[in-house]
Short mmCIF file of C-alpha atoms and ligand atoms in Angstrom, two decimals:
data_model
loop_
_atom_site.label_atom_id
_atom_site.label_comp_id
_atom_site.label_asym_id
_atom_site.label_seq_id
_atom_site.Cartn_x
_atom_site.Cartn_y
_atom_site.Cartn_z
CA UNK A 1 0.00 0.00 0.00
CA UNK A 2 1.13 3.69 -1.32
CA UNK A 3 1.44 6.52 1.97
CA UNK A 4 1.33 10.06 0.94
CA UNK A 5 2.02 11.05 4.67
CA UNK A 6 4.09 8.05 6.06
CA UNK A 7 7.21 6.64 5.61
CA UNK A 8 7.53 2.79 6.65
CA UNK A 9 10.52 0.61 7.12
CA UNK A 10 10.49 -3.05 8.59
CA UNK A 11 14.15 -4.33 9.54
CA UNK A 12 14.89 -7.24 12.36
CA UNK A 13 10.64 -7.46 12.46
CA UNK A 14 10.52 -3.92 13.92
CA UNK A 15 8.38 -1.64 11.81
CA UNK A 16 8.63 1.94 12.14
CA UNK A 17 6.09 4.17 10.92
CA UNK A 18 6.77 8.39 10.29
CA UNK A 19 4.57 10.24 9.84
CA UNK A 20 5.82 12.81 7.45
CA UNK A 21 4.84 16.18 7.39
CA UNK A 22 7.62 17.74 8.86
CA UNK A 23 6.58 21.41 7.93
CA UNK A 24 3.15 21.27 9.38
CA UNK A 25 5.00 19.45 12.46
CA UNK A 26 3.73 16.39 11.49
CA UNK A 27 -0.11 17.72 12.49
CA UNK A 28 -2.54 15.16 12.06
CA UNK A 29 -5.05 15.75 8.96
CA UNK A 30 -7.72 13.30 8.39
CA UNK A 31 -5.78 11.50 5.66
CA UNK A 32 -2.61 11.15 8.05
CA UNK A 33 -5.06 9.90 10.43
CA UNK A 34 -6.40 7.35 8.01
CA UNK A 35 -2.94 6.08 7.14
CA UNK A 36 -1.84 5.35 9.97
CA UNK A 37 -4.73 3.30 11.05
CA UNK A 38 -4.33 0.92 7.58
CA UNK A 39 -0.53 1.13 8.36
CA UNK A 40 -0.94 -0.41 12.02
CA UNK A 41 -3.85 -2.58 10.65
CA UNK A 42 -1.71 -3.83 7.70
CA UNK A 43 1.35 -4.55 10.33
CA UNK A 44 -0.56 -6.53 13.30
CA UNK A 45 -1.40 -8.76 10.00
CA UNK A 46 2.52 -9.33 9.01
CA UNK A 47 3.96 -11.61 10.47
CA UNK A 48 7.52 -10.01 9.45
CA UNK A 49 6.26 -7.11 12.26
CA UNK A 50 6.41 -8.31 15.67
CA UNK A 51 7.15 -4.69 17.27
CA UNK A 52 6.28 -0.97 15.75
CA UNK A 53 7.50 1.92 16.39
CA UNK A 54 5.71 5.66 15.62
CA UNK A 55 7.54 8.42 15.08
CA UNK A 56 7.41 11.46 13.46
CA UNK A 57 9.98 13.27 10.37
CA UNK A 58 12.31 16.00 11.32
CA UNK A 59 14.12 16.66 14.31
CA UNK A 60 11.70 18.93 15.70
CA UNK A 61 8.33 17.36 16.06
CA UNK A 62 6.82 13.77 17.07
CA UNK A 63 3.48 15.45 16.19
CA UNK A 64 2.06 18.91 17.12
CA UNK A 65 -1.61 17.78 17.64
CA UNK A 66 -4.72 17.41 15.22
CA UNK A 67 -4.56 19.64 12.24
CA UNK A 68 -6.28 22.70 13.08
CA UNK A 69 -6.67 24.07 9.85
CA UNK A 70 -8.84 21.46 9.59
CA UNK A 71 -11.28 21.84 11.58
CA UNK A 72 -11.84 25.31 11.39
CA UNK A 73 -15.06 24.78 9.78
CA UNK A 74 -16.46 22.10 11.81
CA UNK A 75 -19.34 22.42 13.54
CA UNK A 76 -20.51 20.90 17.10
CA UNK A 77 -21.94 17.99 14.88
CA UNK A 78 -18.81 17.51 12.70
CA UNK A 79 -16.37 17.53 15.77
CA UNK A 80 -18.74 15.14 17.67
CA UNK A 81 -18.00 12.63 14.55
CA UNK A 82 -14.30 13.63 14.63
CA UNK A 83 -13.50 12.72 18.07
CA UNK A 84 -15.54 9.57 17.97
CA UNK A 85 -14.34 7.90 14.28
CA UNK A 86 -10.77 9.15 15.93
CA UNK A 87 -11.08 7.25 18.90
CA UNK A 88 -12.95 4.06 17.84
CA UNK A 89 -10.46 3.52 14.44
CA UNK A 90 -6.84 4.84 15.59
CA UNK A 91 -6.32 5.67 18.98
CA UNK A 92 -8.58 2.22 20.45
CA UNK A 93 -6.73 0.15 17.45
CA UNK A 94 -3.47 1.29 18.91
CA UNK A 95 -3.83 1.21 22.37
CA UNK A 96 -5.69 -2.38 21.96
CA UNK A 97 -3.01 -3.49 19.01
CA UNK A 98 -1.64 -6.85 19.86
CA UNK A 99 1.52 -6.24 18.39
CA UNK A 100 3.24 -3.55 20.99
CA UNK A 101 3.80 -0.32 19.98
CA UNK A 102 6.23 1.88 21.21
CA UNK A 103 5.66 6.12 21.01
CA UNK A 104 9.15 7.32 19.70
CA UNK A 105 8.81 11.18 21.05
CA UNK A 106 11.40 13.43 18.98
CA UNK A 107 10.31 16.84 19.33
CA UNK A 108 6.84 17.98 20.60
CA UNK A 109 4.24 16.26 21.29
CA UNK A 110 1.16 18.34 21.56
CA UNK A 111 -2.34 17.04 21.86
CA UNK A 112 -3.34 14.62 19.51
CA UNK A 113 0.34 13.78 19.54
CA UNK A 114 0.41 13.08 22.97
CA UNK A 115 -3.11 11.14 23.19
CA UNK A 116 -1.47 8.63 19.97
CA UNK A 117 1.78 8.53 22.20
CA UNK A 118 -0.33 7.76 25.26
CA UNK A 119 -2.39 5.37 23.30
CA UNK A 120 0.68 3.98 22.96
CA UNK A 121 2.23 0.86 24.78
CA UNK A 122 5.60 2.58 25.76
CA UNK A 123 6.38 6.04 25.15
CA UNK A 124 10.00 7.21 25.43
CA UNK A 125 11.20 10.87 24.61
CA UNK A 126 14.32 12.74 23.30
CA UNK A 127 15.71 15.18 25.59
CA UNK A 128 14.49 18.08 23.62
CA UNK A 129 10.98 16.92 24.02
CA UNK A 130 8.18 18.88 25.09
CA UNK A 131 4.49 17.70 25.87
CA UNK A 132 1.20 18.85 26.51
CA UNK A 133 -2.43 19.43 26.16
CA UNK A 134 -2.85 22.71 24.81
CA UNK A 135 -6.32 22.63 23.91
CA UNK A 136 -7.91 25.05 25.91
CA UNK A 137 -5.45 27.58 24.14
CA UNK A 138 -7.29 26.97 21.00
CA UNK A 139 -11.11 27.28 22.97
CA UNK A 140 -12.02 23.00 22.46
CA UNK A 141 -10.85 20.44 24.92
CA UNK A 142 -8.65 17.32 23.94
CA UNK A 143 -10.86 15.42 22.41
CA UNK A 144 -8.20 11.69 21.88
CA UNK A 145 -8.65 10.37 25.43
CA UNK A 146 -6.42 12.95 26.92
CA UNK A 147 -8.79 13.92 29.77
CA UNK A 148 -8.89 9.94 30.40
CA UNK A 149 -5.45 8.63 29.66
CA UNK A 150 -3.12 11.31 31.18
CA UNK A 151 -4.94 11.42 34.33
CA UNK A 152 -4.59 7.57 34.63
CA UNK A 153 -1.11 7.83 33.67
CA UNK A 154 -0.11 10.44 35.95
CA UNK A 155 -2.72 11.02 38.50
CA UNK A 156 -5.84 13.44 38.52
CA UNK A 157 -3.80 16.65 40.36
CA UNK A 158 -1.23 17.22 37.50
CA UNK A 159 -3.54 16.04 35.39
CA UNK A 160 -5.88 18.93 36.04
CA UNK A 161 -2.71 20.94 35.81
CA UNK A 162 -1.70 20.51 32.62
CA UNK A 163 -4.83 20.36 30.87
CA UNK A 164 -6.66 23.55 32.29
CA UNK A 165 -3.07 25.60 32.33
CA UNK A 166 -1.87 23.73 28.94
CA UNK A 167 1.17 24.20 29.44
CA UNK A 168 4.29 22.09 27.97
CA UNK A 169 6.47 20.35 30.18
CA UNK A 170 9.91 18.90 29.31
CA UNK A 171 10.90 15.51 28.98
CA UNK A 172 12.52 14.96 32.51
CA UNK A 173 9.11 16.54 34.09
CA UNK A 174 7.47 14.04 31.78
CA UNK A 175 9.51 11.21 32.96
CA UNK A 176 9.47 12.17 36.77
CA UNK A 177 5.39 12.31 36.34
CA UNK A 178 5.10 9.08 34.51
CA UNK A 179 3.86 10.08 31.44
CA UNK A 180 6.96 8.45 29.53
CA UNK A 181 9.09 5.64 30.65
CA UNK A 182 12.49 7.10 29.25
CA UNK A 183 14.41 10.05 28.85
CA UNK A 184 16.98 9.38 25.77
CA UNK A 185 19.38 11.86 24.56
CA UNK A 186 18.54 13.02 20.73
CA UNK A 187 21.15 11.29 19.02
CA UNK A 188 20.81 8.11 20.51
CA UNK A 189 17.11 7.66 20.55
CA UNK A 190 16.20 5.41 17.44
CA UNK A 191 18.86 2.69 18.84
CA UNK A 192 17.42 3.08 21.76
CA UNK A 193 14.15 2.37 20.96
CA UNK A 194 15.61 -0.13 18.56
CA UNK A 195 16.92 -2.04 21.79
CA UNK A 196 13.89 -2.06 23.18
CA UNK A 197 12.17 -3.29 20.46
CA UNK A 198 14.55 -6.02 19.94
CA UNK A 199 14.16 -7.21 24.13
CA UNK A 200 10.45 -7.26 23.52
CA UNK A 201 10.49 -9.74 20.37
CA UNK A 202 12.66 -12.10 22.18
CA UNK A 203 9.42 -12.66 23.96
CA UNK A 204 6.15 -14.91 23.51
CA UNK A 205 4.55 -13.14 20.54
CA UNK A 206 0.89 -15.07 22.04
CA UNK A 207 2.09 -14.22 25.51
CA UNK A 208 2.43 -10.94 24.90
CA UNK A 209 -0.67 -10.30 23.02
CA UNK A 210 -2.72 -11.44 25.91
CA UNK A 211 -0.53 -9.30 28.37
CA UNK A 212 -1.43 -6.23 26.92
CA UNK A 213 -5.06 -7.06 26.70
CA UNK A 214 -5.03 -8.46 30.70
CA UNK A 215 -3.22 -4.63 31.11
CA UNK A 216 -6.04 -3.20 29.25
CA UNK A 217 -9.02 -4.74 31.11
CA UNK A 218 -8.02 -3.21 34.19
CA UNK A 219 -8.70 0.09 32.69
CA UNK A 220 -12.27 -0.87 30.84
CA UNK A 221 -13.90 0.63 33.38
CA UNK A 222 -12.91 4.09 33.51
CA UNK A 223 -13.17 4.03 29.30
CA UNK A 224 -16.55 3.69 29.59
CA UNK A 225 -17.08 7.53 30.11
CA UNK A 226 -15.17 7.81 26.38
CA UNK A 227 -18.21 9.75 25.47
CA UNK A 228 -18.26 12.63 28.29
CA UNK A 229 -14.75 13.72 26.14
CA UNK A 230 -16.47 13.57 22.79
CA UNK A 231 -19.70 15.40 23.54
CA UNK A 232 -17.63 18.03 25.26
CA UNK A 233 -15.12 18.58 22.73
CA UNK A 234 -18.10 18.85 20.11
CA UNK A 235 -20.03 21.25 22.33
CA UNK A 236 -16.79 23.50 22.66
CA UNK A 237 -17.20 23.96 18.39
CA UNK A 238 -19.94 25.77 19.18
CA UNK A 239 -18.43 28.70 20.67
CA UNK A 240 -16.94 32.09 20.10
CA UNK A 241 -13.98 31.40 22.23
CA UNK A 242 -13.42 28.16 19.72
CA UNK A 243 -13.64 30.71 16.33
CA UNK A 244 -11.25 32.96 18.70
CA UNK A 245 -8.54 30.40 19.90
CA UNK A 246 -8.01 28.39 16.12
CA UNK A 247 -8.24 31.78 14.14
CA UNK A 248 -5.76 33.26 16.54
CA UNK A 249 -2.98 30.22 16.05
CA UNK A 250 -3.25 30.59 12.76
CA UNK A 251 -2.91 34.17 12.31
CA UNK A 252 0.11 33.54 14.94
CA UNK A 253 -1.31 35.84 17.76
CA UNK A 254 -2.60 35.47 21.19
CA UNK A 255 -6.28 34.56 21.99
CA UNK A 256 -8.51 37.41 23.31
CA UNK A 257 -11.31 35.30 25.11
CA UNK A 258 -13.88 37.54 25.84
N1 CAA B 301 -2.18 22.07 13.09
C1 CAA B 301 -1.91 22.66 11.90
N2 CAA B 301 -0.74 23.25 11.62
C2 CAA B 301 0.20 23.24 12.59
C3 CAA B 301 -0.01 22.65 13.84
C4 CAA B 301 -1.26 22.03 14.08
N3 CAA B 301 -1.56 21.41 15.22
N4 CAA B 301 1.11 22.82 14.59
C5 CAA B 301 1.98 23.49 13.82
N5 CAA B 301 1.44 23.75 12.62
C6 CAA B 301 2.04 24.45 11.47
C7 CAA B 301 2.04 25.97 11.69
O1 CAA B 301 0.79 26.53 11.33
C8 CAA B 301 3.17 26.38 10.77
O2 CAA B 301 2.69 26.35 9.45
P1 CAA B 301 3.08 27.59 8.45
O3 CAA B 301 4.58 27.49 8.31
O4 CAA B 301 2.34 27.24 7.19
O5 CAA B 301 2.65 28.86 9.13
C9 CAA B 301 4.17 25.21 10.89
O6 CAA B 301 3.41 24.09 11.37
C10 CAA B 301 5.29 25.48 11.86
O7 CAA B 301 4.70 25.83 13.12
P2 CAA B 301 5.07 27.19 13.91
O8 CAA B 301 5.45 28.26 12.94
O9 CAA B 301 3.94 27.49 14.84
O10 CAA B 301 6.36 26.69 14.69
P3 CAA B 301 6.92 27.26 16.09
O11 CAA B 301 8.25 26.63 16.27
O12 CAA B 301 6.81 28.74 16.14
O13 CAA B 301 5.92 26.67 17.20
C11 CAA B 301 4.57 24.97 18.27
C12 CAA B 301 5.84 25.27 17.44
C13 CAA B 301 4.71 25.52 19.67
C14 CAA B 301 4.46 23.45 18.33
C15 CAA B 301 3.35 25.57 17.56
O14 CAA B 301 3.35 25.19 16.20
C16 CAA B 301 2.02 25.16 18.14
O15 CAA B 301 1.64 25.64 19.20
N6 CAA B 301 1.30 24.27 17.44
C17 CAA B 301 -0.06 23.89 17.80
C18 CAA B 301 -0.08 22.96 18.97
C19 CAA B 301 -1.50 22.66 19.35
O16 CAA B 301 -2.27 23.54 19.74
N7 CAA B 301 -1.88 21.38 19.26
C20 CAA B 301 -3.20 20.93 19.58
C21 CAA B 301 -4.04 20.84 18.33
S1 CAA B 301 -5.74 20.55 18.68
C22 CAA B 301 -5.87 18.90 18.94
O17 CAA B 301 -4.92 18.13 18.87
C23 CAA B 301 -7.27 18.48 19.21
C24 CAA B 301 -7.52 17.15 19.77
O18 CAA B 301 -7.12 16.75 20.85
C25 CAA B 301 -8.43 16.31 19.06
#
């Protein structure tokens, strides 16, 4: 299959997919969205794959969030559909892939960069990294998981924090809250990850499969309020503040919320 926004490599049965839009910062627009769901579909079917890694091109971005230029015309309607078709056919397919998938962080990872990261199985970050959930900048709410995933990743309190200040914290804050598992300086984070990789495929492929889903199930419960996010990220399209907040990042100015 032909990617007009990905770049794929399989070597030692680790795939790594980039997504590759390094001067939009690797933002996620509905077709990058829909390639990487047939790319992680395509590789849990391969048996050459037993590991994948996601990344993003360029040295200065994993990815900077959903494409906002994209949305600029949606309505409450259209970003209800959005956030749901998001969830249900990437960010549930990776975080319930049963091949494991490790978040390769090499830049920033803002919003719906972060939720695919923390969809992720294992996230680990280049020392340059920064994170966050800038959302309320732009008037919405993040509208991947991240009100569910980062609080159950690093507790409710910073949580809170970070999504109502959305603010960007580095990757040895990230690491000290939880949110990644390793810190990795720039240069040596694709062998890094590459080791990784290469411990986990040692490993039971069937064992492992049923390891992440037994990890998963614990966490069912909590997923169930999935649609609390979506309905209030759609309801957010709705407002001035939400006209005020995207047209403001993209005429590269501050916000005036009235
Ligand atoms: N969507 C669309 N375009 C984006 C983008 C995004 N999320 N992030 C960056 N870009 C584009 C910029 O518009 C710019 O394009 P032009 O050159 O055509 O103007 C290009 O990428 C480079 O970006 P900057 O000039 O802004 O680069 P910078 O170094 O000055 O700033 C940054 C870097 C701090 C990451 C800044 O780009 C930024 O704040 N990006 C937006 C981050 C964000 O708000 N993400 C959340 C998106 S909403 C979301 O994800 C919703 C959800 O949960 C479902």
């Amino acid at each position: 299959m032909k990617f007009e926004n990905l770049l794929i490599k399989t070597e030692n049965n680790i795939t790594t997919i980039s997504i590759n839009r390094p001067k939009k910062l690797n933002a996620l627009n509905i077709k990058t969205f829909e390639e990487i769901a047939n790319a992680v579909k395509l590789n849990v079917l391969n048996e050459n794959t037993k590991c994948i890694i996601i990344t993003g091109v360029g040295d200065k971005a994993f990815i900077a969030g959903a494409d906002i230029k994209e949305f600029l015309d949606y309505n409450a309607s259209d970003a209800y559909d959005f956030s749901e078709n998001g969830n249900k056919f990437l960010f549930e397919l990776i975080e319930n892939s049963t091949k494991p998938i490790i978040a390769m962080i090499n830049g920033y990872a803002l919003g719906g960069g972060l939720e695919l990261a923390m969809a992720c199985h294992i996230r680990v970050a280049s020392d340059d990294s920064r994170m966050g959930l800038p959302e309320v900048s732009l008037g919405i709410i993040p509208g991947f998981g991240g009100t569910k995933r980062l609080p159950l990743l690093i507790g409710k309190g910073r949580a809170m924090e970070m999504i109502i200040t959305g603010r960007m914290i580095n990757a040895e804050e990230a690491k000290s809250f939880g949110l990644i598992n390793y810190v990795v300086k720039k240069e040596k984070l694709t062998d890094f990850c590459n080791s990784l990789a290469n411990k986990i495929i040692l490993n039971s492929p069937n064992a492992i499969k049923h390891a992440i889903n037994s990890l998963n199930s614990n966490y069912k419960e909590g997923f169930s309020n999935f649609s609390d996010e979506i309905l209030n990220f759609s309801k957010c399209f709705d407002s001035d503040d939400f006209k005020e907040g995207t047209s403001a990042f993209l005429e590269k100015r501050k916000p005036n919320f009235k």
